C-alpha cells in the first residue's frame, strides 16, 4: 500500500505525531476503561459475571501501541491519567481474561524496558 513506501524513520515520526495528538484524550480513554459501554452479562453456574468487553480491550491495545511509539512524556501521562492503576486493577478483577492479561503484560514489559525513554 501507499504507507509501505515510507521510510522507517518517517513512519516512526508519524506515529509519534499521532500519539502526541491522542495524548490529551487519555482522560476520556481512562473513563472508557472505568465505565465501559453496557455489555453482556454472562450467566454461569456460580452467578453472573460482567464481561470485560471488546471496547475496553481495544482501548488497552491502543495504549500499548502508543507506548511503542517512544514518546518520552507518554508514560508520565499514563500515570497522571490514573491509567496504570486502573489497568492493574482490571487485571486482577478479570482473573480469567487471557486477552486482557496479554495486553497488560505487554504494557508492563514496554514500561520496564524503557521504550518511551
CSV table of C-alpha atoms in Angstrom, one decimal:
chain,number,residue,atom,x,y,z
A,1,UNK,CA,0.0,0.0,0.0
A,2,UNK,CA,1.0,3.7,-0.1
A,3,UNK,CA,2.2,3.6,3.5
A,4,UNK,CA,4.7,0.8,2.7
A,5,UNK,CA,6.8,3.2,0.7
A,6,UNK,CA,7.5,5.5,3.7
A,7,UNK,CA,11.0,5.0,5.2
A,8,UNK,CA,11.0,3.6,8.7
A,9,UNK,CA,12.1,7.0,10.2
A,10,UNK,CA,9.2,8.7,8.6
A,11,UNK,CA,6.7,6.1,9.9
A,12,UNK,CA,8.2,6.4,13.4
A,13,UNK,CA,7.9,10.2,13.3
A,14,UNK,CA,4.4,10.0,12.0
A,15,UNK,CA,3.5,7.6,14.8
A,16,UNK,CA,5.0,9.9,17.4
A,17,UNK,CA,2.9,12.8,16.0
A,18,UNK,CA,-0.3,10.6,16.2
A,19,UNK,CA,0.4,9.6,19.8
A,20,UNK,CA,1.1,13.3,20.7
A,21,UNK,CA,-2.3,14.2,19.2
A,22,UNK,CA,-4.1,11.4,21.1
A,23,UNK,CA,-2.4,12.1,24.5
A,24,UNK,CA,-4.8,14.9,25.5
A,25,UNK,CA,-7.7,12.3,25.2
A,26,UNK,CA,-6.2,9.9,27.8
A,27,UNK,CA,-8.7,11.0,30.5
A,28,UNK,CA,-11.6,10.1,28.2
A,29,UNK,CA,-9.9,6.8,27.3
A,30,UNK,CA,-9.5,6.2,31.0
A,31,UNK,CA,-13.2,6.7,31.5
A,32,UNK,CA,-13.9,4.0,28.9
A,33,UNK,CA,-11.8,1.6,31.0
A,34,UNK,CA,-13.5,2.6,34.2
A,35,UNK,CA,-17.1,2.8,32.9
A,36,UNK,CA,-17.4,0.9,29.7
A,37,UNK,CA,-20.5,0.9,27.4
A,38,UNK,CA,-23.1,-1.6,28.6
A,39,UNK,CA,-22.2,-5.1,27.6
A,40,UNK,CA,-23.5,-8.6,28.0
A,41,UNK,CA,-23.8,-10.2,31.4
A,42,UNK,CA,-22.6,-13.8,31.5
A,43,UNK,CA,-24.7,-16.2,33.5
A,44,UNK,CA,-22.6,-19.0,35.0
A,45,UNK,CA,-23.3,-21.8,37.4
A,46,UNK,CA,-21.7,-19.7,40.2
A,47,UNK,CA,-23.6,-16.5,39.4
A,48,UNK,CA,-23.4,-13.6,36.9
A,49,UNK,CA,-20.2,-12.1,35.5
A,50,UNK,CA,-19.7,-8.8,33.7
A,51,UNK,CA,-17.7,-9.2,30.6
A,52,UNK,CA,-14.5,-7.2,30.2
A,53,UNK,CA,-15.7,-6.2,26.7
A,54,UNK,CA,-14.3,-5.6,23.3
A,55,UNK,CA,-14.3,-1.8,23.7
A,56,UNK,CA,-12.1,-1.9,26.7
A,57,UNK,CA,-9.8,-4.4,25.1
A,58,UNK,CA,-9.4,-2.1,22.0
A,59,UNK,CA,-8.6,0.9,24.3
A,60,UNK,CA,-6.0,-1.2,26.1
A,61,UNK,CA,-4.4,-2.3,22.8
A,62,UNK,CA,-4.3,1.3,21.7
A,63,UNK,CA,-2.5,2.3,24.9
A,64,UNK,CA,0.1,-0.4,24.3
A,65,UNK,CA,0.6,0.5,20.6
A,66,UNK,CA,1.0,4.2,21.7
A,67,UNK,CA,3.7,3.2,24.1
A,68,UNK,CA,5.7,1.6,21.3
A,69,UNK,CA,5.9,4.9,19.6
A,70,UNK,CA,8.6,6.1,22.1
A,71,UNK,CA,7.1,9.5,23.0
A,72,UNK,CA,9.1,10.4,26.1
A,73,UNK,CA,6.2,12.0,28.1
A,74,UNK,CA,3.6,9.3,27.3
A,75,UNK,CA,4.4,7.1,30.3
A,76,UNK,CA,4.1,10.1,32.6
A,77,UNK,CA,0.8,11.0,31.0
A,78,UNK,CA,-0.4,7.4,31.6
A,79,UNK,CA,0.4,7.6,35.3
A,80,UNK,CA,-1.2,11.1,35.6
A,81,UNK,CA,-4.4,9.9,34.0
A,82,UNK,CA,-4.6,7.0,36.5
A,83,UNK,CA,-4.3,4.6,33.7
A,84,UNK,CA,-1.7,2.2,35.1
A,85,UNK,CA,-3.5,1.7,38.4
A,86,UNK,CA,-6.8,1.1,36.6
A,87,UNK,CA,-5.2,-1.4,34.2
A,88,UNK,CA,-3.6,-3.3,37.0
A,89,UNK,CA,-7.0,-3.3,38.9
A,90,UNK,CA,-8.7,-4.7,35.9
A,91,UNK,CA,-6.0,-7.3,35.5
A,92,UNK,CA,-7.0,-8.8,38.9
A,93,UNK,CA,-10.7,-8.1,38.6
A,94,UNK,CA,-10.9,-10.2,35.4
A,95,UNK,CA,-8.7,-13.0,36.5
A,96,UNK,CA,-9.7,-15.3,33.7
A,97,UNK,CA,-9.4,-12.9,30.7
A,98,UNK,CA,-6.3,-14.0,28.8
A,99,UNK,CA,-6.7,-11.3,26.2
A,100,UNK,CA,-6.7,-8.6,28.9
A,101,UNK,CA,-3.7,-10.3,30.7
A,102,UNK,CA,-1.7,-10.4,27.4
A,103,UNK,CA,-2.2,-6.7,26.8
A,104,UNK,CA,-1.4,-5.8,30.4
A,105,UNK,CA,1.8,-7.9,30.2
A,106,UNK,CA,2.8,-6.1,27.0
A,107,UNK,CA,2.2,-2.7,28.6
A,108,UNK,CA,4.3,-3.6,31.7
A,109,UNK,CA,7.0,-5.1,29.6
A,110,UNK,CA,7.3,-2.0,27.4
A,111,UNK,CA,7.4,0.2,30.5
A,112,UNK,CA,10.1,-1.9,32.2
A,113,UNK,CA,12.1,-2.0,29.1
A,114,UNK,CA,12.0,1.8,28.9
A,115,UNK,CA,10.6,2.0,25.4
A,116,UNK,CA,9.3,5.6,25.9
A,117,UNK,CA,12.6,6.8,27.3
